[in-house]
């Protein structure tokens, strides 16, 4: 499929002038809100940047709703845990939007330990004409006041403010890797390596533990939770994935502690492919329900799999993301790339899957036509408003002209985080510290 | 980057080898070499944890599982048995060297499948015991005649500031002075404080050393009371090991001498004089 670049290659360090990538600017999460009007990114420095889509105007039809910076705020600060003498990173691990209920926008953002609910609201009017204060805000001498007036609201430049409304802390011993808002819009869950907690959005001093896989003896620990998500429609159902490649679907109605799963999705390992790295590459880095709630998508190191909720024995579909890396697993283990956690996303109609790879490549799989494409997110290779050219990695033998060989791939340029607009074919791709937004070509 | 362990061939008694089986043997030994280097790499990865920030639990668990897998396979092969034997026999004889990584065994009497945790063996070592705490490195020490304890808590293992310039002789000397099984404090888990998995026998334990051990050798205490113990922190030792010419655990195994010689610690030209002195005292105490 063809994608046109909107050229909104937004450098996330827009607040500063320099071009080099500072570590703090590395984007760590990307998420559209439920209408697609807003796009939030979180970075390693604890900042959240929210982009808003321009209203389409008839005067400039070619500028079909580009995304501009709407708000920036520091969500999390680095902390120090004195008990353990360890730093708590301020890196934003996940952002999830709440559905919009009034003029303000709400999102949840989390670092390793603390989840925060932020309210983003606009202010475009300012009261003027106070009786007791003058225009600069200084208190007036009461004796000088001779008349009374009613303050009026006057328009002012739009100001977008972000305020933390709830802080959910001290509930996680291990590092939070996921948050997921329930379809009841009252609760959400936060997941760390060994436990999942359920929160009420209004209550910050109490959470309920619903999954606990911590063994009594930590020496026996062999499996951790890697991701979790609520079902999009059924507020009692959620799934969580593990480092051993299994996905468990749980029903909160069965018991308070959902250690026993309702369903276990696991594909038996192919014995011909077995190696010392088999377990590592089977570890699931992301799990996502389809929008209709009938399918699950999981991402492990080399593949993306689609599961039918009703069939636990094996996935419905398996897509190879970068199978050419299978012979390089030892080197990837050595340089730690094998532990990279790639995310995966559905498009709005659940017909296309997208996930990232190395060398700033990302891949899309069309479930219906079974076609797939590799695209690249980089400044050098894409001109404004040009159609993205499909890329190809050549595995061996003769390398054709536009192909890139496996050994020339840049493993430091990895696309871990991507997002797809809920309704339209607009995608956001985070490549280290750059955010790329691509739109479908419209004639 | 990673030390290459000594190749362990499964020796079948010197029979004549034909070309084909020679090739097979080469393939097999190349596989075991690769496996060995994978094991070494994994163990080093487990050790090299980020100091300031907690290590990624998922990554640690996956690496630990890989190590366990290799270990199990090596056990089936018989190559593990040779390794553990070698180390266990070291328990009977004095050994001066630090074993670099967290391989190895409990004493032979314990379970057939050796658990992995690190060993610091030193003179007079009879039995190894794990000292566990949370995060990062784990250390095993024996209960021996020597009851010397070192002060100071092992916070984060790999203090970068201490990475440079630690002599290997210091660490070797160090070995001889780590002590006392009875006193080791194993941090009990309490909810919030233990984060890391104590997998494979406290791979991630922090070594906690206490001052002032009970026991008959209070005189020893006095002897060492004025010594600056920061040099003998585990991490300096281990990092010194790392910065030294690379040796895997099995290389050390090779160099373990059945008999110690009397300036049993490796003496190098730039050995500090007080260390030598203490060294000498150690000799006397342990009883050459």
XYZ file of C-alpha atoms in Angstrom:
731
model
C 0.000 0.000 0.000
C 1.192 3.480 -0.668
C 1.708 5.954 2.029
C 2.375 9.562 1.494
C 4.420 11.491 3.861
C 2.759 14.386 5.413
C 6.179 15.739 6.242
C 5.263 16.348 9.720
C 8.620 15.096 10.807
C 8.424 16.618 14.175
C 11.601 16.703 16.086
C 10.627 16.069 19.607
C 13.202 18.412 20.980
C 11.389 21.339 19.531
C 11.828 23.321 22.674
C 15.513 23.613 22.038
C 17.473 24.649 19.066
C 20.002 21.940 18.724
C 19.772 19.085 16.346
C 21.665 16.363 18.035
C 19.749 13.740 19.851
C 19.950 14.053 23.566
C 19.048 10.974 25.427
C 16.226 12.607 27.256
C 14.431 13.130 23.984
C 14.147 9.502 23.092
C 10.490 8.824 22.584
C 9.300 5.985 24.741
C 5.600 5.840 23.954
C 3.116 7.100 21.348
C -0.663 7.065 21.594
C -3.610 8.555 19.728
C -6.669 9.457 21.729
C -9.991 7.808 20.969
C -10.989 10.274 18.261
C -7.546 10.672 16.781
C -7.653 14.378 17.336
C -4.796 14.247 19.788
C -1.527 12.388 19.710
C 0.556 12.045 22.844
C 4.201 11.105 23.084
C 6.213 10.399 26.182
C 9.963 10.485 26.331
C 12.860 9.285 28.374
C 13.119 12.612 30.152
C 9.677 12.265 31.671
C 8.036 14.753 29.367
C 4.746 14.391 27.580
C 4.123 16.241 24.345
C 0.605 16.339 22.986
C -0.088 17.145 19.356
C -3.432 18.282 18.051
C -4.740 17.875 14.591
C -5.541 21.053 12.774
C -9.072 21.555 11.759
C -9.311 21.026 8.060
C -9.915 24.245 6.277
C -11.399 24.759 2.913
C -8.799 27.318 1.976
C -5.962 24.878 2.228
C -7.290 21.487 1.324
C -3.865 19.975 0.885
C -3.046 20.599 4.461
C -5.359 17.918 5.596
C -5.199 18.216 9.269
C -1.589 18.298 10.230
C -0.543 17.735 13.772
C 0.868 20.608 15.758
C 2.125 20.815 19.264
C -0.738 21.410 21.620
C 0.743 20.994 25.054
C 3.989 19.997 26.699
C 4.465 19.163 30.311
C 6.822 17.387 32.609
C 4.909 14.365 33.752
C 7.427 12.538 35.886
C 10.623 13.545 37.579
C 13.535 11.299 38.448
C 13.246 9.980 41.959
C 15.521 8.221 44.328
C 14.460 5.249 46.347
C 16.380 5.631 49.558
C 15.499 2.227 50.834
C 17.142 0.469 47.970
C 19.623 3.123 46.936
C 18.335 3.060 43.433
C 17.128 5.672 41.058
C 13.644 5.552 39.686
C 13.729 6.577 36.080
C 11.420 9.284 34.906
C 11.026 7.673 31.504
C 7.394 7.473 30.469
C 6.634 3.849 29.794
C 3.052 4.189 28.648
C 0.385 6.773 27.993
C -3.275 5.906 27.726
C -6.033 8.385 26.988
C -9.323 8.383 28.783
C -12.441 8.842 26.704
C -13.474 12.449 26.520
C -16.366 13.420 28.708
C -16.161 17.196 28.757
C -14.078 19.981 27.283
C -10.926 18.812 29.004
C -8.758 15.887 27.970
C -7.506 13.290 30.389
C -4.636 10.881 30.052
C -2.805 8.423 32.226
C 0.961 8.410 32.060
C 3.278 6.111 33.927
C 6.917 5.612 34.664
C 8.349 2.536 36.387
C 6.550 3.115 39.652
C 3.887 5.807 39.550
C 0.838 6.396 37.400
C -0.492 9.916 37.037
C -3.771 11.201 35.718
C -3.315 14.459 33.862
C -5.976 16.913 32.871
C -5.299 19.003 29.811
C -7.579 21.957 29.483
C -7.747 25.100 27.466
C -8.142 28.549 28.686
C -8.940 31.296 26.275
C -10.693 33.796 28.454
C -9.525 35.823 31.321
C -11.533 37.678 33.900
C -10.926 41.379 34.036
C -12.199 44.126 36.245
C -11.672 42.875 39.723
C -12.699 45.179 42.463
C -10.086 44.318 45.018
C -7.147 43.774 42.722
C -5.746 45.974 40.055
C -4.720 44.841 36.617
C -1.355 43.583 37.751
C -2.858 41.658 40.574
C -1.804 43.907 43.391
C -4.259 44.378 46.162
C -5.906 47.741 46.036
C -6.174 50.039 48.914
C -9.788 49.659 49.974
C -10.159 53.339 50.552
C -9.618 54.023 46.873
C -12.496 51.870 45.805
C -15.516 53.997 45.165
C -17.531 51.917 42.758
C -18.293 48.273 42.267
C -18.278 46.463 39.016
C -18.777 42.949 37.818
C -15.664 41.358 36.341
C -16.033 40.368 32.718
C -14.383 37.610 30.748
C -12.232 38.846 27.978
C -10.645 36.698 25.318
C -6.973 35.959 25.606
C -4.429 33.923 23.749
C -5.159 30.282 23.981
C -3.375 28.679 26.846
C -3.283 24.972 27.318
C -2.578 23.824 30.791
C -1.866 20.415 32.126
C -2.497 19.648 35.743
C -1.977 16.396 37.598
C -5.300 15.342 39.009
C -4.438 11.994 40.561
C -1.230 10.343 41.517
C -1.344 6.591 41.949
C 1.801 5.562 43.713
C 3.321 2.985 46.023
C 1.527 0.038 44.571
C 4.279 -1.542 42.544
C 7.404 -3.208 43.748
C 8.542 -4.000 40.231
C 8.631 -1.926 37.088
C 5.328 -0.970 35.512
C 5.232 -2.043 31.891
C 1.569 -1.463 30.952
C -1.540 0.446 31.851
C -4.940 -0.171 30.379
C -8.190 1.718 30.840
C -11.268 -0.411 31.323
C -14.287 -0.043 29.096
C -16.317 0.908 32.135
C -14.289 4.125 32.235
C -14.144 3.856 35.978
C -11.229 1.562 36.504
C -7.878 0.861 34.982
C -5.114 -1.619 35.584
C -1.398 -1.192 35.977
C 0.955 -4.087 35.332
C 4.459 -4.702 36.530
C 6.737 -7.678 36.055
C 4.973 -9.838 38.578
C 1.677 -8.263 39.520
C -1.356 -6.558 38.077
C -3.281 -4.018 40.123
C -6.745 -2.664 39.528
C -7.469 0.946 40.367
C -10.483 3.143 40.515
C -9.706 6.349 38.680
C -11.019 8.395 41.555
C -9.192 6.631 44.358
C -5.480 6.897 44.705
C -4.809 5.374 48.066
C -6.081 1.924 47.324
C -5.692 -0.591 44.573
C -6.633 -4.212 44.234
C -4.201 -6.867 43.219
C -5.775 -9.086 40.607
C -2.826 -11.102 39.344
C 0.247 -12.143 41.263
C 2.775 -14.505 39.776
C 5.525 -13.888 42.236
C 6.818 -17.223 43.537
C 7.237 -17.689 47.255
C 10.878 -18.268 46.670
C 12.306 -15.782 44.246
C 14.947 -18.278 43.284
C 12.264 -20.116 41.428
C 11.297 -17.179 39.281
C 11.372 -18.111 35.646
C 8.577 -16.115 34.101
C 7.453 -12.501 34.224
C 4.486 -10.562 32.934
C 5.363 -8.488 29.912
C 2.126 -6.730 28.949
C -1.568 -6.625 29.778
C -4.718 -5.105 28.351
C -8.406 -4.906 29.061
C -10.901 -6.187 26.559
C -12.272 -3.252 24.554
C -15.901 -4.075 25.288
C -16.126 -6.542 28.118
C -15.157 -4.815 31.294
C -14.542 -8.048 33.147
C -12.036 -9.514 30.707
C -8.370 -8.838 30.308
C -5.281 -10.571 28.976
C -1.690 -10.637 30.036
C 1.353 -11.964 28.245
C 4.466 -13.546 29.640
C 8.146 -13.858 28.932
C 7.626 -17.517 28.070
C 5.405 -16.741 25.131
C 2.040 -17.463 26.659
C -1.031 -15.274 26.883
C -3.621 -15.688 29.577
C -7.128 -14.401 29.366
C -8.777 -13.778 32.705
C -12.278 -13.062 33.822
C -12.566 -10.908 36.899
C -15.948 -12.331 37.730
C -14.553 -15.728 38.546
C -12.529 -14.681 41.533
C -10.927 -11.727 43.162
C -7.449 -12.930 42.377
C -7.194 -13.959 38.777
C -4.152 -16.150 39.050
C -6.061 -18.903 37.348
C -6.669 -18.050 33.791
C -9.819 -18.673 31.879
C -7.895 -19.288 28.705
C -4.280 -19.941 27.940
C -2.990 -19.129 24.487
C 0.211 -20.881 23.698
C 1.753 -22.237 20.567
C 3.922 -25.305 20.971
C 7.474 -24.679 19.933
C 8.709 -25.897 16.614
C 11.399 -28.394 17.590
C 13.328 -27.895 14.389
C 13.915 -24.287 15.315
C 15.034 -24.895 18.824
C 18.105 -23.130 20.117
C 19.296 -21.624 23.351
C 17.540 -18.460 22.293
C 14.175 -20.045 21.677
C 12.724 -18.908 24.930
C 14.038 -15.387 24.637
C 12.622 -14.857 21.195
C 9.303 -16.311 22.240
C 8.935 -13.725 24.981
C 5.972 -11.549 24.106
C 6.730 -7.867 24.066
C 3.245 -6.547 23.348
C -0.331 -7.771 23.294
C -3.278 -5.882 21.817
C -6.929 -6.679 21.428
C -8.454 -5.932 18.065
C -10.968 -3.106 18.075
C -13.823 -5.519 17.744
C -12.541 -7.581 20.635
C -12.509 -10.854 18.722
C -8.807 -11.166 18.130
C -5.562 -10.762 19.948
C -2.312 -9.667 18.417
C 0.977 -10.546 20.030
C 4.491 -9.502 19.169
C 7.513 -11.592 19.950
C 11.014 -10.958 18.749
C 10.667 -12.220 15.218
C 6.954 -12.477 14.529
C 3.528 -10.964 14.922
C 0.701 -13.381 15.632
C -3.027 -12.992 15.474
C -5.068 -15.207 17.754
C -8.735 -15.914 17.756
C -10.057 -15.458 21.278
C -11.890 -18.701 20.926
C -8.936 -20.797 19.857
C -6.182 -21.281 22.340
C -4.143 -23.981 20.725
C -2.434 -21.971 18.039
C -2.551 -18.568 16.419
C -4.784 -17.817 13.483
C -2.067 -16.029 11.572
C 1.667 -15.613 11.940
C 3.625 -12.908 10.190
C 7.389 -12.809 9.946
C 8.712 -9.404 10.797
C 12.409 -9.913 10.199
C 13.118 -13.588 9.932
C 16.535 -12.844 8.469
C 17.622 -12.134 12.017
C 17.120 -15.735 13.021
C 20.657 -16.624 12.075
C 22.013 -13.625 13.937
C 20.498 -14.338 17.288
C 23.807 -14.880 19.004
C 25.115 -11.473 18.017
C 21.810 -9.907 18.923
C 22.040 -11.566 22.287
C 25.517 -10.230 22.762
C 24.558 -6.650 22.012
C 21.312 -6.994 23.963
C 19.134 -6.238 20.967
C 17.370 -9.527 21.478
C 15.711 -7.976 24.521
C 14.214 -5.078 22.586
C 10.512 -4.763 23.185
C 8.683 -3.976 19.993
C 5.076 -2.894 20.104
C 2.396 -3.688 17.577
C -0.819 -1.955 16.548
C -4.031 -2.637 14.690
C -5.518 -0.231 12.215
C -9.010 1.079 12.816
C -10.741 -1.691 10.906
C -8.536 -4.514 12.256
C -7.448 -5.381 8.751
C -3.846 -4.191 8.880
C -1.141 -4.778 11.471
C 1.890 -2.626 12.015
C 5.063 -3.126 13.969
C 8.609 -1.823 14.011
C 11.994 -3.289 13.213
C 15.608 -2.149 12.966
C 17.279 0.365 10.706
C 14.251 2.612 11.195
C 12.171 0.127 9.269
C 8.598 -0.626 10.133
C 6.373 -3.278 8.688
C 2.717 -3.488 7.783
C 0.762 -6.651 7.152
C -2.560 -6.702 5.384
C -4.571 -9.542 6.805
C -6.904 -9.746 3.854
C -4.575 -9.593 0.901
C -1.700 -11.184 2.832
C 0.582 -8.558 1.407
C 3.203 -6.947 3.543
C 5.429 -3.956 3.132
C 8.560 -2.593 4.741
C 8.868 1.151 5.049
C 11.523 3.386 6.448
C 11.182 6.376 8.727
C 14.124 8.599 8.120
C 14.780 12.083 6.921
C 17.355 11.155 4.368
C 15.215 8.720 2.557
C 11.977 10.548 2.375
C 11.161 13.871 0.870
C 8.186 15.933 1.863
C 4.971 14.719 0.329
C 6.701 11.958 -1.499
C 5.331 8.527 -1.402
C 7.253 6.227 0.858
C 9.164 3.715 -1.073
C 8.966 0.124 0.038
C 12.238 -1.241 1.297
C 13.671 -4.677 1.079
C 16.275 -6.507 3.030
C 18.297 -9.000 1.090
C 19.302 -12.075 2.920
C 22.098 -13.470 0.955
C 23.440 -13.863 -2.484
C 23.133 -11.073 -4.882
C 21.981 -7.776 -3.538
C 19.788 -5.845 -5.881
C 20.167 -2.155 -6.291
C 17.774 -0.802 -3.712
C 18.082 -3.585 -1.280
C 19.973 -3.409 1.917
C 21.884 -6.354 3.213
C 21.329 -7.766 6.655
C 24.826 -6.901 7.748
C 24.381 -3.238 6.949
C 21.348 -2.841 9.129
C 21.737 -0.311 11.862
C 20.591 -1.951 15.061
C 20.753 1.237 17.039
C 17.926 2.653 14.955
C 14.976 0.702 16.181
C 11.331 1.503 15.905
C 9.721 0.205 19.050
C 6.686 2.482 19.289
C 4.076 3.158 16.665
C 0.449 4.237 16.712
C -2.423 4.132 14.262
C -5.219 6.662 14.132
C -8.459 5.020 15.309
C -10.416 5.876 12.181
C -8.159 7.063 9.415
C -4.995 5.894 7.795
C -2.682 8.115 9.733
C 0.221 6.574 11.550
C 2.717 7.903 14.038
C 6.143 6.288 14.127
C 8.736 7.044 16.781
C 12.301 6.624 15.578
C 14.554 7.238 18.548
C 13.997 10.923 19.180
C 12.074 11.762 16.047
C 8.377 11.443 15.519
C 7.118 10.763 12.017
C 3.501 11.098 11.040
C 2.427 9.562 7.792
C -0.913 9.878 6.066
C -2.514 7.933 3.357
C -2.466 9.480 -0.035
C -5.731 10.983 -1.079
C -6.272 11.990 -4.640
C 35.248 -9.086 24.865
C 34.289 -12.212 26.635
C 36.640 -14.672 28.079
C 36.902 -17.904 26.327
C 36.659 -20.793 28.644
C 38.831 -23.747 28.365
C 37.426 -26.198 25.993
C 36.075 -29.221 27.722
C 36.340 -32.245 25.589
C 34.521 -35.310 26.515
C 37.441 -37.573 26.480
C 36.829 -41.145 25.489
C 40.107 -42.611 26.423
C 42.434 -42.115 23.572
C 41.107 -44.529 21.058
C 41.951 -44.132 17.480
C 39.872 -41.584 15.769
C 39.002 -41.869 12.172
C 38.623 -38.914 9.908
C 34.906 -38.910 10.090
C 34.699 -39.050 13.778
C 37.415 -36.458 13.909
C 35.188 -34.179 11.959
C 32.358 -35.092 14.238
C 34.557 -34.369 17.190
C 35.462 -31.028 15.750
C 31.854 -30.141 15.186
C 31.019 -31.275 18.657
C 33.819 -29.349 20.232
C 32.948 -26.305 18.210
C 29.415 -26.602 19.502
C 30.619 -26.926 23.035
C 32.924 -23.981 22.528
C 30.030 -21.910 21.344
C 27.936 -23.112 24.184
C 30.685 -22.265 26.590
C 31.081 -18.809 25.238
C 27.338 -18.325 25.420
C 27.438 -19.382 29.032
C 30.249 -16.990 29.823
C 28.505 -14.183 28.036
C 25.309 -14.832 29.928
C 27.001 -14.883 33.275
C 28.761 -11.655 32.589
C 25.479 -10.103 31.512
C 23.948 -11.159 34.775
C 26.725 -9.531 36.692
C 26.867 -6.317 34.809
C 23.799 -4.770 36.200
C 23.094 -1.133 36.098
C 24.123 0.353 39.316
C 21.922 3.288 39.772
C 18.768 1.989 38.268
C 17.279 -1.341 39.035
C 18.110 -3.966 36.480
C 15.419 -5.000 34.101
C 13.804 -8.023 35.688
C 12.542 -9.529 32.464
C 15.951 -9.427 30.887
C 17.575 -10.916 33.961
C 15.075 -13.718 34.115
C 15.527 -14.539 30.454
C 19.294 -14.609 30.761
C 19.088 -16.697 33.893
C 16.825 -19.164 32.134
C 19.300 -19.388 29.284
C 22.087 -20.103 31.702
C 20.006 -22.774 33.347
C 19.295 -24.315 29.996
C 22.961 -24.472 29.121
C 23.764 -25.824 32.507
C 21.204 -28.584 32.152
C 22.497 -29.542 28.796
C 26.014 -29.579 30.031
C 24.951 -31.735 32.910
C 23.521 -34.254 30.525
C 26.630 -34.102 28.481
C 28.802 -34.797 31.374
C 30.834 -31.694 30.803
C 29.207 -29.976 33.737
C 30.192 -32.754 36.021
C 33.810 -32.265 35.159
C 33.582 -28.622 35.923
C 31.921 -29.103 39.236
C 34.302 -31.811 40.222
C 37.171 -29.592 39.579
C 35.761 -26.876 41.719
C 34.748 -29.150 44.468
C 38.172 -30.583 44.655
C 39.406 -27.086 44.979
C 37.500 -27.010 48.185
C 39.829 -29.441 49.685
C 42.938 -27.698 48.757
C 43.733 -24.137 49.299
C 43.171 -21.990 46.342
C 44.108 -18.440 46.040
C 42.210 -17.269 43.157
C 38.958 -15.647 42.805
C 36.587 -17.439 40.548
C 35.357 -14.778 38.311
C 31.807 -15.511 37.546
C 28.859 -17.078 39.098
C 29.226 -20.595 38.054
C 29.707 -23.406 40.271
C 28.881 -25.574 42.881
C 28.020 -26.279 46.318
C 30.005 -28.981 47.915
C 29.762 -32.344 46.399
C 27.397 -33.722 48.973
C 24.654 -31.509 47.837
C 22.265 -32.096 45.073
C 23.347 -33.555 41.829
C 22.316 -30.599 39.817
C 24.598 -27.876 40.897
C 23.002 -24.555 41.403
C 24.668 -21.520 40.122
C 26.013 -18.895 42.311
C 29.300 -17.298 42.596
C 32.109 -18.620 44.586
C 34.933 -16.960 46.205
C 37.221 -19.678 47.202
C 40.125 -19.106 49.354
C 42.474 -20.861 51.556
C 41.098 -23.457 53.775
C 37.822 -23.506 52.053
C 35.745 -26.436 53.039
C 32.241 -25.696 52.229
C 30.596 -23.015 50.318
C 27.617 -21.149 51.395
C 25.640 -18.583 49.657
C 25.371 -15.145 50.967
C 22.387 -13.538 49.593
C 20.965 -10.160 49.592
C 19.255 -8.261 46.946
C 20.331 -7.008 43.608
C 23.402 -7.483 41.623
C 26.196 -9.741 42.544
C 26.184 -12.749 44.656
C 28.993 -14.144 46.561
C 29.571 -17.351 48.235
C 31.884 -17.700 51.114
C 32.857 -20.566 53.230
C 33.020 -21.085 56.849
C 36.551 -21.705 57.648
C 38.996 -21.310 60.317
C 39.276 -17.699 59.579
C 36.577 -15.613 61.032
C 37.616 -12.403 59.613
C 34.798 -10.323 58.467
C 34.984 -7.302 56.396
C 33.103 -4.226 57.152
C 30.869 -2.448 54.855
C 27.815 -3.241 52.961
C 27.918 -4.077 49.346
C 25.656 -1.559 47.925
C 25.859 -1.412 44.243
C 28.461 -3.725 42.945
C 29.968 -1.987 40.102
C 30.975 1.348 41.375
C 32.406 2.925 38.343
C 34.841 4.899 40.333
C 36.398 1.752 41.550
C 36.680 0.119 38.217
C 40.169 1.178 37.521
C 43.384 0.234 39.037
C 42.671 -2.655 41.236
C 45.467 -5.021 41.316
C 44.843 -8.665 40.948
C 47.057 -9.417 43.808
C 44.810 -7.412 46.016
C 41.900 -9.454 45.099
C 43.826 -12.585 45.547
C 44.798 -11.436 48.949
C 41.249 -10.556 49.458
C 40.217 -14.102 48.945
C 42.195 -15.270 51.803
C 40.482 -12.919 54.097
C 36.902 -13.260 53.325
C 35.396 -15.143 55.941
C 33.046 -16.607 58.198
C 30.031 -18.474 57.276
C 28.147 -18.079 60.483
C 27.732 -14.458 60.265
C 26.482 -13.987 56.870
C 23.335 -12.104 56.869
C 20.882 -13.229 54.380
C 18.491 -10.494 53.785
C 15.081 -11.793 54.227
C 12.606 -10.736 51.733
C 10.207 -8.211 52.833
C 7.770 -6.999 50.349
C 9.143 -3.800 49.179
C 12.799 -4.279 49.652
C 13.672 -7.196 47.478
C 13.189 -6.499 43.886
C 15.443 -8.791 42.032
C 14.843 -12.420 41.590
C 17.048 -14.645 43.568
C 17.343 -16.920 40.678
C 19.721 -19.705 40.375
C 20.839 -19.461 43.873
C 20.858 -15.778 44.488
C 22.507 -14.743 41.354
C 21.339 -11.336 42.162
C 22.240 -11.230 45.771
C 24.261 -8.440 47.161
C 26.992 -9.422 49.395
C 26.582 -8.182 52.882
C 29.560 -8.265 55.041
C 29.462 -7.357 58.642
C 32.028 -6.197 60.979
C 32.795 -7.863 64.208
C 32.121 -11.523 63.982
C 31.651 -13.480 67.103
C 34.127 -16.202 67.491
C 37.388 -16.896 69.008
C 39.505 -14.799 66.822
C 38.985 -11.418 68.216
C 42.666 -10.996 67.921
C 42.257 -11.199 64.240
C 39.837 -8.383 64.419
C 42.349 -6.214 66.044
C 44.908 -7.116 63.512
C 42.747 -5.998 60.709
C 40.916 -3.226 62.387
C 43.067 -0.535 60.945
C 42.957 -1.838 57.453
C 41.064 0.196 54.987
C 38.449 -2.248 53.970
C 37.200 -0.371 51.019
C 39.846 -2.039 48.967
C 38.473 -5.357 49.778
C 35.011 -4.707 48.724
C 33.660 -7.390 46.577
C 33.047 -5.168 43.674
C 36.555 -3.882 43.447
C 37.707 -7.373 43.515
C 35.403 -8.545 40.865
C 35.826 -5.540 38.682
C 39.524 -5.813 39.101
C 39.093 -9.297 37.896
C 37.241 -8.051 34.936
C 39.750 -5.462 34.016
C 42.531 -7.917 34.309
C 43.425 -10.056 31.373
C 40.320 -12.007 30.717
C 40.016 -15.354 32.227
C 36.940 -17.446 32.355
C 36.101 -19.573 35.319
C 37.533 -22.557 33.647
C 40.832 -20.942 33.011
C 41.093 -20.325 36.657
C 40.210 -23.888 37.223
C 43.205 -24.895 35.231
C 45.470 -22.767 37.267
C 44.305 -24.000 40.585
C 47.241 -25.674 42.120
C 46.670 -28.642 44.356
C 49.263 -27.422 46.688
C 49.790 -23.913 47.650
C 53.186 -22.525 47.984
C 54.118 -20.354 50.699
C 53.948 -16.914 49.587
C 50.793 -18.376 48.390
C 49.346 -15.200 47.190
C 50.585 -14.134 43.880
C 53.122 -11.561 44.557
C 53.657 -8.905 42.050
C 56.216 -6.211 42.105
C 53.788 -3.576 43.071
C 52.286 -5.388 45.977
C 51.733 -3.115 48.839
C 53.855 -3.806 51.789
C 51.079 -3.904 54.293
C 49.243 -6.347 52.158
C 52.248 -8.562 52.176
C 52.376 -8.349 55.862
C 48.789 -9.286 56.289
C 49.299 -11.954 53.788
C 52.012 -13.400 55.894
C 49.834 -13.260 58.932
C 47.144 -15.079 57.074
C 49.546 -17.789 56.243
C 50.280 -18.313 59.835
C 46.713 -18.341 60.904
C 45.455 -20.700 58.317
C 48.378 -22.934 58.770
C 50.364 -23.649 55.712
